[in-house]
Amino acid sequence: LPPPVAGTASVSPPTVCQGGCVTLTLTGYTGSIQWQSSPNGITWTNIPGGTTSPYTYCPVNSAMYFHAVVGGSCASATSNTVSVGVTPVPTLTINPNAPSICIGGSVTLTVSGSSGYTWTGPNSYSAVGASITVSPTVTTTYTVSTSATCPATQTVTVTVDQPPVIVFSPMKPSICSGSAVTIDAGPSTNTYSWVTSTGL
């Protein structure tokens, strides 16, 4: 019986973003296929389920080499080796990462880690640039994305603190001249400064 024909291996696309997928194709072969991968082109490992052509392999988390071993009844043959370049996805960092403002206040959000930034938020909010200043009236989440070769997104939530409601006890104290009354303000978790029209 004639030996198997190894065929020609190809990969598409030749470069992917981290976590992407590639299609491995073997043409002009005879026999059964077993795709193998290698991080360095030296040590090869069978890809589980990689016995068809074309074959989709994902995720690709690092640069990898591939070839196909074609088996026959008398021998086996190995195809040419193809490689996949992997472009890392940038990690975006927003500062501050957990902002909190009082209602009526504002905060400047600054992103780093890539370039070409676009910010979006509720009510059709949109802005471009590394830094934005926002003044939401309620707790709001903003999303920033980058137009780099491998796009990335990150979100940040701006917490808006509402002013406390102060409750006096008693509500309407009344005393005789020369007497005293104790007025409590709540909730007790707040810190208070007292001022009166006559000084205190």
Short mmCIF file of C-alpha atoms in Angstrom, two decimals:
data_model
loop_
_atom_site.label_atom_id
_atom_site.label_comp_id
_atom_site.label_asym_id
_atom_site.label_seq_id
_atom_site.Cartn_x
_atom_site.Cartn_y
_atom_site.Cartn_z
CA LEU A 1 0.00 0.00 0.00
CA PRO A 2 1.28 3.52 -0.73
CA PRO A 3 2.29 5.69 2.24
CA PRO A 4 -0.07 8.52 3.23
CA VAL A 5 0.35 11.93 1.67
CA ALA A 6 0.95 14.59 4.34
CA GLY A 7 -0.72 17.42 2.47
CA THR A 8 -0.30 21.15 3.02
CA ALA A 9 -1.41 22.85 6.23
CA SER A 10 -2.64 26.44 6.39
CA VAL A 11 -4.14 28.65 9.08
CA SER A 12 -6.59 31.54 8.90
CA PRO A 13 -6.29 34.18 10.12
CA PRO A 14 -2.54 34.15 10.73
CA THR A 15 -2.89 36.61 13.61
CA VAL A 16 -5.67 36.82 16.21
CA CYS A 17 -6.43 38.72 19.35
CA GLN A 18 -5.88 36.91 22.62
CA GLY A 19 -8.77 34.49 23.14
CA GLY A 20 -9.63 34.39 19.44
CA CYS A 21 -10.09 31.40 17.13
CA VAL A 22 -8.31 30.15 14.02
CA THR A 23 -9.25 27.69 11.28
CA LEU A 24 -6.72 24.98 10.42
CA THR A 25 -6.99 23.49 6.94
CA LEU A 26 -5.14 20.57 5.35
CA THR A 27 -5.26 20.09 1.58
CA GLY A 28 -3.91 17.39 -0.71
CA TYR A 29 -3.66 14.67 1.94
CA THR A 30 -4.62 11.02 2.09
CA GLY A 31 -5.37 9.17 5.31
CA SER A 32 -6.62 10.20 8.73
CA ILE A 33 -5.77 13.53 10.36
CA GLN A 34 -4.54 14.38 13.83
CA TRP A 35 -3.79 18.05 14.41
CA GLN A 36 -1.04 18.81 16.90
CA SER A 37 -0.03 22.04 18.64
CA SER A 38 3.19 23.28 20.18
CA PRO A 39 4.13 26.44 22.09
CA ASN A 40 7.66 26.35 20.70
CA GLY A 41 7.57 24.21 17.57
CA ILE A 42 9.50 21.44 19.32
CA THR A 43 7.22 19.68 21.80
CA TRP A 44 3.98 18.58 20.14
CA THR A 45 0.64 17.62 21.71
CA ASN A 46 -2.45 16.16 20.06
CA ILE A 47 -5.38 18.57 19.96
CA PRO A 48 -8.43 16.77 21.42
CA GLY A 49 -11.03 16.41 18.69
CA GLY A 50 -8.66 17.79 16.08
CA THR A 51 -9.26 15.11 13.45
CA THR A 52 -11.01 17.06 10.68
CA SER A 53 -10.18 19.60 8.02
CA PRO A 54 -11.04 22.39 8.28
CA TYR A 55 -10.77 22.46 12.08
CA THR A 56 -11.51 25.44 14.34
CA TYR A 57 -9.15 25.84 17.28
CA CYS A 58 -9.90 28.27 20.11
CA PRO A 59 -9.14 29.92 22.35
CA VAL A 60 -5.64 30.86 21.32
CA ASN A 61 -4.09 32.41 24.41
CA SER A 62 -0.48 32.46 23.26
CA ALA A 63 1.51 32.16 20.04
CA MET A 64 1.24 28.56 18.83
CA TYR A 65 2.56 26.26 16.10
CA PHE A 66 0.42 23.65 14.33
CA HIS A 67 0.87 20.73 12.01
CA ALA A 68 -1.12 17.66 11.03
CA VAL A 69 -0.03 14.04 11.31
CA VAL A 70 -1.62 11.98 8.56
CA GLY A 71 -1.88 8.28 9.30
CA GLY A 72 -2.22 5.36 6.92
CA SER A 73 -2.14 1.58 7.05
CA CYS A 74 1.63 1.40 6.57
CA ALA A 75 3.10 4.63 7.91
CA SER A 76 2.40 8.22 8.89
CA ALA A 77 3.51 11.55 7.51
CA THR A 78 3.64 15.04 8.98
CA SER A 79 2.52 18.17 7.18
CA ASN A 80 4.32 21.46 7.11
CA THR A 81 4.19 23.62 10.26
CA VAL A 82 2.12 26.81 10.45
CA SER A 83 2.14 29.40 13.20
CA VAL A 84 -0.38 31.80 14.71
CA GLY A 85 0.55 35.19 16.07
CA VAL A 86 -1.43 36.36 19.08
CA THR A 87 -1.93 40.03 19.88
CA PRO A 88 -2.65 40.65 23.57
CA VAL A 89 -5.82 42.49 24.56
CA PRO A 90 -4.90 45.63 26.51
CA THR A 91 -5.89 45.91 30.16
CA LEU A 92 -7.66 49.20 30.83
CA THR A 93 -7.30 50.84 34.25
CA ILE A 94 -9.68 53.59 35.40
CA ASN A 95 -8.69 55.97 38.18
CA PRO A 96 -10.37 56.34 40.59
CA ASN A 97 -11.74 52.81 40.34
CA ALA A 98 -14.58 53.24 42.85
CA PRO A 99 -15.47 56.95 42.89
CA SER A 100 -18.07 58.38 45.23
CA ILE A 101 -19.46 61.91 45.15
CA CYS A 102 -22.15 63.90 46.93
CA ILE A 103 -25.14 64.91 44.86
CA GLY A 104 -24.25 68.09 42.97
CA GLY A 105 -20.55 67.16 42.91
CA SER A 106 -18.35 65.92 40.07
CA VAL A 107 -15.45 63.53 39.52
CA THR A 108 -12.78 63.20 36.84
CA LEU A 109 -12.29 59.68 35.48
CA THR A 110 -8.99 58.85 33.77
CA VAL A 111 -8.25 55.65 31.82
CA SER A 112 -4.86 54.20 30.86
CA GLY A 113 -3.52 51.08 29.18
CA SER A 114 -4.19 51.74 25.50
CA SER A 115 -5.27 54.55 23.16
CA GLY A 116 -8.26 55.83 21.22
CA TYR A 117 -10.76 55.94 24.07
CA THR A 118 -14.53 56.37 23.78
CA TRP A 119 -16.76 56.75 26.85
CA THR A 120 -20.46 55.91 26.95
CA GLY A 121 -23.12 56.08 29.61
CA PRO A 122 -26.87 56.33 30.16
CA ASN A 123 -29.06 58.91 28.43
CA SER A 124 -26.92 58.71 25.25
CA TYR A 125 -23.83 60.01 27.04
CA SER A 126 -20.72 59.89 24.83
CA ALA A 127 -17.24 61.39 25.05
CA VAL A 128 -13.74 60.76 23.70
CA GLY A 129 -10.35 61.09 25.34
CA ALA A 130 -8.44 59.63 28.25
CA SER A 131 -10.20 61.77 30.88
CA ILE A 132 -13.79 62.85 31.42
CA THR A 133 -15.48 64.86 34.17
CA VAL A 134 -19.00 63.74 35.08
CA SER A 135 -21.65 64.99 37.48
CA PRO A 136 -24.33 62.29 37.72
CA THR A 137 -27.29 62.89 40.01
CA VAL A 138 -27.79 59.18 40.70
CA THR A 139 -25.39 56.25 40.90
CA THR A 140 -24.25 55.70 37.30
CA THR A 141 -22.04 53.22 35.41
CA TYR A 142 -19.79 54.45 32.59
CA THR A 143 -18.08 52.27 29.97
CA VAL A 144 -14.83 53.08 28.18
CA SER A 145 -13.62 51.24 25.08
CA THR A 146 -10.49 51.45 22.97
CA SER A 147 -10.08 51.31 19.21
CA ALA A 148 -6.78 49.42 19.40
CA THR A 149 -6.09 46.43 17.12
CA CYS A 150 -7.57 44.22 19.82
CA PRO A 151 -10.36 46.27 21.42
CA ALA A 152 -10.97 46.24 25.15
CA THR A 153 -13.64 47.68 27.44
CA GLN A 154 -13.82 48.59 31.10
CA THR A 155 -16.57 49.96 33.32
CA VAL A 156 -16.65 52.15 36.40
CA THR A 157 -19.57 52.99 38.66
CA VAL A 158 -19.83 56.46 40.17
CA THR A 159 -21.73 56.25 43.45
CA VAL A 160 -23.81 59.33 44.25
CA ASP A 161 -24.43 59.81 47.96
CA GLN A 162 -27.66 61.57 48.89
CA PRO A 163 -27.62 64.18 51.69
CA PRO A 164 -28.77 62.80 55.05
CA VAL A 165 -32.21 63.58 56.42
CA ILE A 166 -31.82 65.17 59.84
CA VAL A 167 -34.58 64.55 62.38
CA PHE A 168 -34.76 66.60 65.60
CA SER A 169 -36.16 65.29 68.84
CA PRO A 170 -38.19 66.98 70.16
CA MET A 171 -39.31 68.56 66.90
CA LYS A 172 -40.65 71.83 68.38
CA PRO A 173 -39.28 72.24 71.90
CA SER A 174 -40.78 74.93 74.17
CA ILE A 175 -39.32 75.99 77.54
CA CYS A 176 -39.76 78.70 80.11
CA SER A 177 -37.16 81.47 80.32
CA GLY A 178 -34.14 80.28 82.25
CA SER A 179 -34.85 76.61 81.69
CA ALA A 180 -32.94 74.18 79.43
CA VAL A 181 -33.87 71.53 76.93
CA THR A 182 -31.86 68.76 75.26
CA ILE A 183 -32.25 68.50 71.52
CA ASP A 184 -31.15 65.35 69.75
CA ALA A 185 -30.39 65.14 66.03
CA GLY A 186 -30.46 61.91 64.15
CA PRO A 187 -29.41 59.57 62.71
CA SER A 188 -26.73 59.09 65.34
CA THR A 189 -24.17 57.88 62.77
CA ASN A 190 -23.68 61.43 61.47
CA THR A 191 -21.36 64.12 62.84
CA TYR A 192 -23.07 67.45 63.65
CA SER A 193 -22.13 71.09 64.10
CA TRP A 194 -24.70 73.29 65.82
CA VAL A 195 -25.34 76.96 64.97
CA THR A 196 -28.18 79.21 66.19
CA SER A 197 -29.24 82.73 65.34
CA THR A 198 -28.13 83.89 68.80
CA GLY A 199 -24.89 81.91 68.88
CA LEU A 200 -24.16 78.57 70.53
#
